[in-house]
Amino acid sequence: MSSTLLINARSYETRVALVENSQCVEVYVERHKQGPLAGNIYLGRVARVLPGMQAAFVDIGLPKAAFLYVNDVQEAPDLYALTPAETPPQRPPRGENAPRIEDLLREGQDLMVQVAKEPLGNKGARITSHITLPGRNLVFMPTINHVGISRRIEDEKERSRLRAILQEMRPAGAGFIARTVSEGQDEEKLRAEMNFLCSLWGAINRRRERAGVPSLLHQDLSVSLRAVRDLFTREVDRLVIDCKAEYDQVVEFVSAFMPSLLPSVELYHGGEPIFDAYGVEPDLTRALGKKVWLKSGGYIVIEKTEALTAVDVNTGRYTGGHNLEETILKTNLEAVKEIAYQLRLRDIGGLIVIDFIDMEREANRARVVAALKEALSRDRSKTNVLGMSALGLVEMTRKRVRESLGESLNEACFYCDGVGVLKEPSTVCYDVLRTLERELRGSQAREVTLRVNPRVADVLLMEERYALEELEQLLALTIHVLPDRELHREHFEISALN
């Protein structure tokens, strides 16, 4: 499979795209006025301890206090920087004798924490007190006594070799995980990276001793270098960068940590923008829309809500042959590939509910679920797919660390306030009439000035002129309707004159 990593760097924004077989499958955007938080390490102060939630709010210097759950104080961290195959063993279930948040933390206590999940919507950042420092080949866990090997390294002899190296070299009580790219690396290279990560941890602790509270102790790599660290593997044929300054930084980083891949790094000299030249811009445009058409004529609709993301599958223009079940099955199987692709491209996380077209045969239902799991197997984020319900619904989860592509590039419509619909002009007209009757009945006013949106004014003065005159007789006053283009369609202003 042909893969290319593209970096489009400008003074205001850096975009990274992973292109597989001429199709953009992952994209990361970093706007320099608001850098990413995930991976940053802070010295914070416990603001509130909530025994009822077994959690605490910690002030780390952000507009909203960060959320710290009890599991992230005493147990293994949520390793946001790893692929699913590199995650350590599952946490043991919490029992009655497990420490409680009020026994572990107190208000006013200073605490070193790391951002595990970016602030999402109205929620503050999710943090952990167990630090992870990812490198190219290894992930250092200074607070966890654990040695792990990526499950994507399947050769048992190689797994044993890496485990023995890490067990021998690691500091007492600390933990390391060998990432997928560590396969085949010699001991000296792993030792050098281990020493680097341990030195970095020492520098963070020295910074902590003289830092105020709250303060930033360590900032994760830029999006370009993170992409090089996490995505630039032997499977990636080329790394193409369109900015000389960024190119120089990447070359320095690659020379230090992965010199064998240096020949694959290129500086882009093309005339048109790099994302246009590689066909990435159209994929990004599609990723911001709600409706995605399938080649057969069917389509899927992706809707984000506060609680979950809903995906609806429809046959659309596709009518199939003579067999309805086969038509539905073909549409669902085609939708499976597009859904897996869109979830990865848009970086949609959390709870996801997919409404497939209902199928009668149980074998076909199982086939669609199996195809979905297979399509998601190439996703670097951890996914969990449940079976299909009797209504044709599939529930799944996808690991969420930061805002999705749509959330980071879009904002709620200032006009409809994110609802997506507006009241029909006649509906607003009737709201106005009812409000006038409610507020002015028994009033001493003789004249009323009513400012409304022009669309609503048209309805009042034309279609509902009789209702307006009837209200004037009922209230014994004169109503002057003034169109105001500055007013939101659903808003209106009433001014009474005695």
Short mmCIF file of C-alpha atoms in Angstrom, two decimals:
data_model
loop_
_atom_site.label_atom_id
_atom_site.label_comp_id
_atom_site.label_asym_id
_atom_site.label_seq_id
_atom_site.Cartn_x
_atom_site.Cartn_y
_atom_site.Cartn_z
CA MET A 1 0.00 0.00 0.00
CA SER A 2 1.44 3.35 -1.09
CA SER A 3 1.49 5.95 1.71
CA THR A 4 2.61 9.57 1.79
CA LEU A 5 2.78 11.94 4.75
CA LEU A 6 2.17 15.59 3.81
CA ILE A 7 2.93 18.65 5.93
CA ASN A 8 1.48 22.01 4.92
CA ALA A 9 3.07 24.58 7.26
CA ARG A 10 2.28 28.28 7.42
CA SER A 11 2.80 30.97 10.07
CA TYR A 12 -0.86 30.78 11.10
CA GLU A 13 -1.59 27.06 10.75
CA THR A 14 0.04 23.69 10.17
CA ARG A 15 -1.85 20.81 8.58
CA VAL A 16 -0.69 17.20 8.38
CA ALA A 17 -2.32 14.60 6.12
CA LEU A 18 -1.66 10.89 5.80
CA VAL A 19 -2.47 9.76 2.26
CA GLU A 20 -2.94 6.06 1.52
CA ASN A 21 -3.49 4.92 -2.07
CA SER A 22 -4.16 8.52 -3.18
CA GLN A 23 -6.84 9.02 -0.51
CA CYS A 24 -6.45 11.17 2.62
CA VAL A 25 -7.20 8.94 5.64
CA GLU A 26 -6.01 11.10 8.56
CA VAL A 27 -5.61 14.83 8.96
CA TYR A 28 -4.36 16.95 11.88
CA VAL A 29 -4.67 20.71 12.16
CA GLU A 30 -2.79 22.95 14.58
CA ARG A 31 -3.53 26.66 14.68
CA HIS A 32 -0.66 28.46 16.30
CA LYS A 33 -2.82 30.91 18.27
CA GLN A 34 -4.31 27.92 20.13
CA GLY A 35 -1.82 25.10 20.39
CA PRO A 36 -2.85 21.56 21.39
CA LEU A 37 -2.99 20.59 25.06
CA ALA A 38 -2.97 16.78 24.97
CA GLY A 39 0.40 15.54 26.21
CA ASN A 40 1.29 18.76 28.04
CA ILE A 41 2.41 18.43 31.65
CA TYR A 42 1.30 21.00 34.24
CA LEU A 43 1.84 21.77 37.89
CA GLY A 44 -1.70 22.35 39.11
CA ARG A 45 -3.62 22.84 42.33
CA VAL A 46 -6.64 20.84 43.47
CA ALA A 47 -9.60 23.23 43.42
CA ARG A 48 -12.40 20.87 44.50
CA VAL A 49 -12.66 17.26 45.63
CA LEU A 50 -15.96 15.60 44.75
CA PRO A 51 -16.48 12.38 46.76
CA GLY A 52 -19.86 11.80 45.14
CA MET A 53 -18.24 11.64 41.69
CA GLN A 54 -14.94 10.16 42.91
CA ALA A 55 -13.17 12.91 41.02
CA ALA A 56 -11.53 16.28 41.50
CA PHE A 57 -11.23 19.56 39.63
CA VAL A 58 -7.66 20.82 39.24
CA ASP A 59 -6.61 24.35 38.27
CA ILE A 60 -3.85 24.06 35.66
CA GLY A 61 -4.12 27.61 34.36
CA LEU A 62 -6.75 27.02 31.69
CA PRO A 63 -10.10 28.89 31.47
CA LYS A 64 -11.87 25.79 32.83
CA ALA A 65 -10.65 23.56 35.62
CA ALA A 66 -9.40 20.16 34.47
CA PHE A 67 -11.15 16.93 35.49
CA LEU A 68 -9.19 14.23 37.37
CA TYR A 69 -10.90 10.87 37.98
CA VAL A 70 -9.84 8.68 40.90
CA ASN A 71 -8.51 5.94 38.58
CA ASP A 72 -6.10 8.46 37.09
CA VAL A 73 -4.66 9.19 40.52
CA GLN A 74 -3.85 5.73 41.75
CA GLU A 75 -3.89 3.39 38.78
CA ALA A 76 -2.38 3.07 35.30
CA PRO A 77 -2.90 6.11 33.05
CA ASP A 78 -4.89 6.32 29.92
CA LEU A 79 -2.08 6.13 27.35
CA TYR A 80 -3.39 8.65 24.87
CA ALA A 81 -0.17 8.61 22.85
CA LEU A 82 -0.27 4.93 21.99
CA THR A 83 -2.02 2.94 19.33
CA PRO A 84 -4.53 0.34 20.59
CA ALA A 85 -1.95 -2.40 20.21
CA GLU A 86 0.41 -0.55 22.56
CA THR A 87 -1.94 -0.09 25.49
CA PRO A 88 -0.92 -1.74 28.79
CA PRO A 89 -3.08 -4.36 30.53
CA GLN A 90 -6.60 -3.38 31.55
CA ARG A 91 -7.04 -1.75 34.91
CA PRO A 92 -8.24 -4.12 37.66
CA PRO A 93 -11.84 -3.58 38.75
CA ARG A 94 -12.29 -1.22 41.65
CA GLY A 95 -13.32 -2.93 44.88
CA GLU A 96 -14.80 -1.70 48.13
CA ASN A 97 -11.32 -1.42 49.68
CA ALA A 98 -9.88 0.66 46.85
CA PRO A 99 -8.69 4.12 47.91
CA ARG A 100 -11.24 6.90 47.53
CA ILE A 101 -10.61 10.32 46.04
CA GLU A 102 -10.99 12.04 49.42
CA ASP A 103 -8.22 9.80 50.80
CA LEU A 104 -5.88 10.63 47.93
CA LEU A 105 -6.35 14.36 47.38
CA ARG A 106 -7.22 17.45 49.38
CA GLU A 107 -8.21 20.92 48.26
CA GLY A 108 -5.22 23.23 47.82
CA GLN A 109 -2.83 20.34 47.17
CA ASP A 110 -0.25 20.86 44.42
CA LEU A 111 -0.17 18.12 41.82
CA MET A 112 1.78 17.38 38.64
CA VAL A 113 -0.62 16.19 35.93
CA GLN A 114 -0.71 15.51 32.22
CA VAL A 115 -3.53 16.33 29.81
CA ALA A 116 -4.96 13.06 28.51
CA LYS A 117 -7.90 14.55 26.61
CA GLU A 118 -8.38 18.01 25.17
CA PRO A 119 -11.26 20.19 26.42
CA LEU A 120 -14.35 19.16 24.46
CA GLY A 121 -17.39 21.41 24.18
CA ASN A 122 -18.33 22.64 27.64
CA LYS A 123 -16.08 20.12 29.35
CA GLY A 124 -12.64 20.94 30.69
CA ALA A 125 -9.53 18.91 29.93
CA ARG A 126 -9.27 15.34 31.24
CA ILE A 127 -6.01 14.85 33.14
CA THR A 128 -4.02 12.09 34.80
CA SER A 129 -1.36 12.21 37.50
CA HIS A 130 0.52 9.31 35.89
CA ILE A 131 2.83 10.76 33.28
CA THR A 132 3.72 9.17 29.94
CA LEU A 133 6.57 10.43 27.77
CA PRO A 134 6.35 8.95 24.25
CA GLY A 135 9.46 8.60 22.15
CA ARG A 136 9.98 7.17 18.70
CA ASN A 137 10.48 3.55 19.80
CA LEU A 138 9.54 3.62 23.48
CA VAL A 139 7.00 5.15 25.83
CA PHE A 140 8.33 5.99 29.29
CA MET A 141 5.95 5.63 32.26
CA PRO A 142 7.86 6.93 35.29
CA THR A 143 5.04 6.20 37.74
CA ILE A 144 4.09 2.71 36.50
CA ASN A 145 6.09 -0.46 37.17
CA HIS A 146 5.30 -2.21 33.90
CA VAL A 147 7.02 -3.50 30.78
CA GLY A 148 4.89 -3.94 27.68
CA ILE A 149 5.38 -4.85 24.04
CA SER A 150 3.12 -3.68 21.23
CA ARG A 151 0.71 -6.44 20.22
CA ARG A 152 1.40 -5.54 16.59
CA ILE A 153 4.82 -7.11 17.04
CA GLU A 154 3.74 -10.70 16.46
CA ASP A 155 7.10 -12.52 16.36
CA GLU A 156 7.46 -14.15 19.80
CA LYS A 157 11.25 -14.24 19.58
CA GLU A 158 11.37 -10.50 18.91
CA ARG A 159 8.88 -9.82 21.71
CA SER A 160 11.06 -11.78 24.14
CA ARG A 161 14.19 -9.94 22.98
CA LEU A 162 12.62 -6.51 23.46
CA ARG A 163 11.16 -7.45 26.84
CA ALA A 164 14.54 -8.67 28.08
CA ILE A 165 16.24 -5.44 26.93
CA LEU A 166 13.69 -3.23 28.65
CA GLN A 167 13.71 -5.28 31.86
CA GLU A 168 17.47 -5.02 32.07
CA MET A 169 17.84 -1.31 31.25
CA ARG A 170 14.80 0.37 32.88
CA PRO A 171 15.11 2.28 36.14
CA ALA A 172 13.71 0.52 39.20
CA GLY A 173 9.96 1.03 39.59
CA ALA A 174 9.54 2.74 36.22
CA GLY A 175 7.85 1.34 33.15
CA PHE A 176 8.43 1.23 29.40
CA ILE A 177 6.42 0.08 26.42
CA ALA A 178 8.10 -0.93 23.18
CA ARG A 179 6.15 0.66 20.33
CA THR A 180 5.53 -1.05 17.02
CA VAL A 181 8.44 0.70 15.28
CA SER A 182 10.89 -0.69 17.86
CA GLU A 183 10.78 -4.07 16.13
CA GLY A 184 14.27 -4.96 14.96
CA GLN A 185 15.98 -1.97 16.62
CA ASP A 186 19.35 -2.69 18.20
CA GLU A 187 19.95 -2.46 21.94
CA GLU A 188 22.15 0.63 21.78
CA LYS A 189 19.50 2.65 19.97
CA LEU A 190 16.86 1.65 22.51
CA ARG A 191 19.23 2.47 25.36
CA ALA A 192 19.96 5.92 23.92
CA GLU A 193 16.24 6.69 23.63
CA MET A 194 15.60 5.37 27.14
CA ASN A 195 18.34 7.61 28.52
CA PHE A 196 16.88 10.59 26.63
CA LEU A 197 13.39 10.02 28.05
CA CYS A 198 14.77 9.57 31.58
CA SER A 199 16.76 12.81 31.21
CA LEU A 200 13.61 14.58 29.99
CA TRP A 201 11.73 13.35 33.06
CA GLY A 202 14.52 14.62 35.28
CA ALA A 203 14.39 18.05 33.63
CA ILE A 204 10.61 18.20 34.16
CA ASN A 205 11.03 17.43 37.86
CA ARG A 206 13.73 20.09 38.25
CA ARG A 207 11.44 22.58 36.54
CA ARG A 208 8.68 21.62 38.95
CA GLU A 209 10.82 22.53 41.98
CA ARG A 210 11.09 26.19 40.97
CA ALA A 211 7.79 26.64 39.12
CA GLY A 212 4.78 28.57 40.36
CA VAL A 213 1.28 27.14 40.55
CA PRO A 214 -0.34 26.72 38.11
CA SER A 215 2.29 26.49 35.38
CA LEU A 216 3.24 24.56 32.26
CA LEU A 217 6.15 22.19 32.90
CA HIS A 218 6.44 20.44 29.56
CA GLN A 219 4.86 21.00 26.16
CA ASP A 220 4.42 18.17 23.71
CA LEU A 221 5.95 18.31 20.23
CA SER A 222 4.43 20.40 17.46
CA VAL A 223 1.92 18.68 15.21
CA SER A 224 4.61 18.22 12.53
CA LEU A 225 7.06 16.45 14.81
CA ARG A 226 4.29 14.43 16.47
CA ALA A 227 3.25 13.21 13.04
CA VAL A 228 6.84 12.29 12.23
CA ARG A 229 7.22 10.49 15.56
CA ASP A 230 3.93 8.57 15.37
CA LEU A 231 3.11 8.21 11.66
CA PHE A 232 6.42 8.20 9.79
CA THR A 233 7.19 4.48 9.62
CA ARG A 234 8.70 2.10 7.09
CA GLU A 235 5.23 1.76 5.56
CA VAL A 236 5.27 5.46 4.60
CA ASP A 237 7.03 5.89 1.27
CA ARG A 238 7.53 9.67 1.39
CA LEU A 239 7.33 12.60 3.78
CA VAL A 240 6.75 15.80 1.79
CA ILE A 241 6.94 19.27 3.41
CA ASP A 242 6.19 22.60 1.75
CA CYS A 243 8.02 24.91 4.21
CA LYS A 244 11.82 25.16 4.36
CA ALA A 245 11.95 26.05 8.09
CA GLU A 246 9.67 23.13 8.97
CA TYR A 247 11.65 20.89 6.65
CA ASP A 248 14.89 21.74 8.47
CA GLN A 249 13.30 20.91 11.86
CA VAL A 250 11.98 17.59 10.59
CA VAL A 251 15.32 16.66 9.02
CA GLU A 252 17.06 17.36 12.33
CA PHE A 253 14.49 15.24 14.21
CA VAL A 254 14.63 12.36 11.72
CA SER A 255 18.46 12.43 11.69
CA ALA A 256 18.49 12.04 15.47
CA PHE A 257 15.83 9.37 15.90
CA MET A 258 15.32 7.55 12.58
CA PRO A 259 18.26 8.25 10.23
CA SER A 260 17.39 5.31 7.97
CA LEU A 261 14.23 7.16 6.87
CA LEU A 262 16.02 10.42 6.04
CA PRO A 263 16.11 9.71 2.26
CA SER A 264 12.30 9.65 2.27
CA VAL A 265 12.01 13.27 3.48
CA GLU A 266 11.40 15.76 0.65
CA LEU A 267 10.95 19.52 0.36
CA TYR A 268 8.03 20.33 -1.91
CA HIS A 269 8.81 22.64 -4.84
CA GLY A 270 5.54 22.38 -6.80
CA GLY A 271 3.70 25.41 -8.15
CA GLU A 272 0.25 24.68 -6.72
CA PRO A 273 -0.47 24.23 -2.98
CA ILE A 274 0.66 20.85 -1.70
CA PHE A 275 -2.79 19.71 -0.52
CA ASP A 276 -4.24 20.55 -3.94
CA ALA A 277 -1.45 18.76 -5.75
CA TYR A 278 -2.11 15.54 -3.82
CA GLY A 279 -5.91 15.82 -3.95
CA VAL A 280 -6.38 16.32 -0.21
CA GLU A 281 -8.52 19.49 -0.24
CA PRO A 282 -11.62 17.78 -1.76
CA ASP A 283 -11.44 15.09 0.95
CA LEU A 284 -11.34 17.77 3.65
CA THR A 285 -14.31 19.55 2.13
CA ARG A 286 -16.31 16.33 2.14
CA ALA A 287 -15.28 15.68 5.75
CA LEU A 288 -17.03 18.86 6.90
CA GLY A 289 -20.40 17.98 5.36
CA LYS A 290 -23.23 15.98 6.90
CA LYS A 291 -24.15 13.93 3.82
CA VAL A 292 -21.66 11.65 2.06
CA TRP A 293 -22.69 9.99 -1.20
CA LEU A 294 -21.78 6.39 -1.98
CA LYS A 295 -20.73 5.26 -5.44
CA SER A 296 -23.87 3.16 -5.85
CA GLY A 297 -26.14 6.17 -5.34
CA GLY A 298 -26.84 5.54 -1.67
CA TYR A 299 -25.61 7.91 1.01
CA ILE A 300 -24.83 8.24 4.71
CA VAL A 301 -25.68 11.14 7.01
CA ILE A 302 -23.40 11.95 9.97
CA GLU A 303 -24.96 13.97 12.81
CA LYS A 304 -23.06 15.06 15.93
CA THR A 305 -25.04 15.54 19.15
CA GLU A 306 -24.02 16.33 22.72
CA ALA A 307 -24.19 12.66 23.74
CA LEU A 308 -23.21 10.74 20.62
CA THR A 309 -22.64 10.71 16.88
CA ALA A 310 -25.46 9.23 14.80
CA VAL A 311 -24.80 7.75 11.35
CA ASP A 312 -27.77 6.97 9.10
CA VAL A 313 -27.50 4.76 6.00
CA ASN A 314 -29.91 5.27 3.08
CA THR A 315 -30.30 3.64 -0.35
CA GLY A 316 -30.82 7.05 -1.98
CA ARG A 317 -30.84 6.75 -5.77
CA TYR A 318 -29.73 3.11 -5.72
CA THR A 319 -32.57 0.76 -6.66
CA GLY A 320 -30.60 -2.45 -7.19
CA GLY A 321 -31.86 -5.46 -9.10
CA HIS A 322 -34.86 -7.68 -8.41
CA ASN A 323 -34.01 -8.73 -4.85
CA LEU A 324 -34.66 -6.17 -2.12
CA GLU A 325 -32.54 -7.95 0.50
CA GLU A 326 -29.52 -8.01 -1.83
CA THR A 327 -29.99 -4.31 -2.63
CA ILE A 328 -30.04 -3.45 1.07
CA LEU A 329 -27.06 -5.70 1.84
CA LYS A 330 -24.97 -4.17 -0.93
CA THR A 331 -25.77 -0.64 0.27
CA ASN A 332 -24.93 -1.51 3.88
CA LEU A 333 -21.62 -3.15 2.93
CA GLU A 334 -20.65 -0.16 0.81
CA ALA A 335 -21.63 2.15 3.65
CA VAL A 336 -19.44 0.18 6.09
CA LYS A 337 -16.25 1.11 4.22
CA GLU A 338 -17.24 4.77 3.95
CA ILE A 339 -18.25 4.98 7.62
CA ALA A 340 -14.94 3.52 8.81
CA TYR A 341 -13.10 5.93 6.51
CA GLN A 342 -15.10 8.99 7.62
CA LEU A 343 -14.72 8.19 11.33
CA ARG A 344 -10.95 8.02 10.89
CA LEU A 345 -10.71 11.07 8.64
CA ARG A 346 -12.98 13.23 10.81
CA ASP A 347 -11.42 11.80 14.01
CA ILE A 348 -14.86 11.24 15.53
CA GLY A 349 -14.70 9.73 19.01
CA GLY A 350 -16.98 8.73 21.85
CA LEU A 351 -20.25 6.85 21.43
CA ILE A 352 -21.34 6.24 17.83
CA VAL A 353 -24.68 4.74 16.75
CA ILE A 354 -25.05 3.52 13.17
CA ASP A 355 -28.54 3.01 11.73
CA PHE A 356 -28.08 0.49 8.95
CA ILE A 357 -30.93 -0.30 6.57
CA ASP A 358 -32.92 -3.13 8.15
CA MET A 359 -32.16 -6.65 6.88
CA GLU A 360 -34.30 -9.72 7.42
CA ARG A 361 -31.60 -12.41 7.35
CA GLU A 362 -29.50 -12.86 10.47
CA ALA A 363 -26.55 -14.00 8.32
CA ASN A 364 -26.59 -10.68 6.48
CA ARG A 365 -26.65 -8.76 9.77
CA ALA A 366 -23.63 -10.69 11.00
CA ARG A 367 -21.87 -10.11 7.69
CA VAL A 368 -22.30 -6.33 7.97
CA VAL A 369 -21.03 -6.25 11.57
CA ALA A 370 -18.01 -8.39 10.63
CA ALA A 371 -17.28 -6.10 7.68
CA LEU A 372 -17.45 -3.06 9.96
CA LYS A 373 -14.97 -4.59 12.42
CA GLU A 374 -12.65 -5.47 9.55
CA ALA A 375 -12.83 -1.95 8.09
CA LEU A 376 -12.08 -0.44 11.50
CA SER A 377 -9.08 -2.71 12.09
CA ARG A 378 -6.85 -0.28 10.16
CA ASP A 379 -7.81 2.59 12.48
CA ARG A 380 -5.03 3.60 14.89
CA SER A 381 -7.61 4.69 17.49
CA LYS A 382 -9.13 1.98 19.63
CA THR A 383 -12.65 0.95 18.61
CA ASN A 384 -15.21 -1.39 20.16
CA VAL A 385 -18.16 -2.61 18.08
CA LEU A 386 -21.23 -4.28 19.57
CA GLY A 387 -23.60 -6.51 17.64
CA MET A 388 -26.55 -5.31 15.58
CA SER A 389 -29.86 -4.85 17.37
CA ALA A 390 -33.23 -6.03 16.06
CA LEU A 391 -33.79 -2.51 14.75
CA GLY A 392 -30.64 -2.57 12.64
CA LEU A 393 -28.65 -0.34 15.02
CA VAL A 394 -24.97 -0.89 15.76
CA GLU A 395 -23.44 0.75 18.82
CA MET A 396 -19.70 1.35 18.87
CA THR A 397 -17.12 3.49 20.61
CA ARG A 398 -13.97 5.10 19.25
CA LYS A 399 -11.26 6.51 21.47
CA ARG A 400 -11.45 10.28 21.72
CA VAL A 401 -8.47 12.43 22.70
CA ARG A 402 -9.12 15.78 21.05
CA GLU A 403 -11.83 17.58 19.14
CA SER A 404 -12.96 16.06 15.88
CA LEU A 405 -12.02 17.73 12.61
CA GLY A 406 -15.46 19.32 12.35
CA GLU A 407 -15.36 20.63 15.92
CA SER A 408 -11.92 22.17 15.44
CA LEU A 409 -12.65 23.80 12.06
CA ASN A 410 -16.34 24.73 12.48
CA GLU A 411 -18.40 26.61 15.04
CA ALA A 412 -22.09 26.56 15.85
CA CYS A 413 -24.16 28.82 13.58
CA PHE A 414 -24.52 32.18 15.32
CA TYR A 415 -27.94 32.62 13.74
CA CYS A 416 -29.65 29.36 14.71
CA ASP A 417 -27.35 28.82 17.74
CA GLY A 418 -26.35 25.40 16.50
CA VAL A 419 -29.89 24.03 16.39
CA GLY A 420 -29.79 23.68 12.62
CA VAL A 421 -33.36 24.87 12.10
CA LEU A 422 -35.26 28.15 12.41
CA LYS A 423 -38.87 28.84 13.25
CA GLU A 424 -40.96 29.33 10.12
CA PRO A 425 -41.97 33.01 9.64
CA SER A 426 -45.64 32.26 10.30
CA THR A 427 -44.70 30.56 13.58
CA VAL A 428 -42.82 33.67 14.71
CA CYS A 429 -45.75 35.80 13.57
CA TYR A 430 -48.15 33.91 15.80
CA ASP A 431 -45.66 34.09 18.71
CA VAL A 432 -45.66 37.89 18.25
CA LEU A 433 -49.46 38.10 18.23
CA ARG A 434 -49.75 35.99 21.37
CA THR A 435 -47.06 38.01 23.14
CA LEU A 436 -48.78 41.30 22.29
CA GLU A 437 -52.09 40.00 23.62
CA ARG A 438 -50.50 38.65 26.80
CA GLU A 439 -48.42 41.71 27.67
CA LEU A 440 -50.71 44.55 26.52
CA ARG A 441 -54.14 43.37 27.65
CA GLY A 442 -55.33 45.99 30.13
CA SER A 443 -52.44 48.31 29.25
CA GLN A 444 -52.90 52.11 29.10
CA ALA A 445 -50.86 52.24 25.88
CA ARG A 446 -52.53 53.68 22.81
CA GLU A 447 -49.80 52.94 20.28
CA VAL A 448 -47.28 50.12 19.97
CA THR A 449 -44.19 49.97 17.77
CA LEU A 450 -43.30 46.41 16.79
CA ARG A 451 -39.87 45.73 15.28
CA VAL A 452 -39.55 42.36 13.54
CA ASN A 453 -37.47 40.65 10.89
CA PRO A 454 -38.61 41.60 7.33
CA ARG A 455 -39.77 38.03 6.63
CA VAL A 456 -42.04 38.16 9.69
CA ALA A 457 -43.22 41.67 8.81
CA ASP A 458 -44.36 40.42 5.40
CA VAL A 459 -46.51 37.75 7.04
CA LEU A 460 -48.00 40.21 9.56
CA LEU A 461 -48.85 42.88 7.01
CA MET A 462 -50.07 40.58 4.23
CA GLU A 463 -51.14 37.05 5.12
CA GLU A 464 -52.18 37.87 8.70
CA ARG A 465 -53.36 41.45 8.23
CA TYR A 466 -56.85 40.50 9.40
CA ALA A 467 -55.48 38.92 12.61
CA LEU A 468 -53.42 42.06 13.29
CA GLU A 469 -56.46 44.33 12.87
CA GLU A 470 -58.51 42.03 15.10
CA LEU A 471 -55.83 42.31 17.82
CA GLU A 472 -55.81 46.12 17.53
CA GLN A 473 -59.58 46.17 18.16
CA LEU A 474 -59.26 43.75 21.08
CA LEU A 475 -56.51 45.82 22.77
CA ALA A 476 -57.89 49.22 21.70
CA LEU A 477 -54.53 50.42 20.34
CA THR A 478 -52.64 50.93 17.09
CA ILE A 479 -49.79 48.59 16.16
CA HIS A 480 -47.02 49.95 13.90
CA VAL A 481 -44.98 47.15 12.28
CA LEU A 482 -41.41 48.15 11.39
CA PRO A 483 -39.19 45.71 9.48
CA ASP A 484 -35.62 45.53 10.85
CA ARG A 485 -33.00 43.62 8.89
CA GLU A 486 -30.69 43.57 11.91
CA LEU A 487 -33.11 41.45 13.92
CA HIS A 488 -32.82 37.66 14.08
CA ARG A 489 -35.85 36.05 12.47
CA GLU A 490 -37.06 34.70 15.83
CA HIS A 491 -36.50 37.95 17.74
CA PHE A 492 -38.81 40.96 18.01
CA GLU A 493 -39.04 44.18 20.03
CA ILE A 494 -42.18 45.81 21.45
CA SER A 495 -42.27 49.49 22.45
CA ALA A 496 -45.50 50.85 23.95
CA LEU A 497 -46.47 54.58 23.88
CA ASN A 498 -49.10 55.96 26.26
#
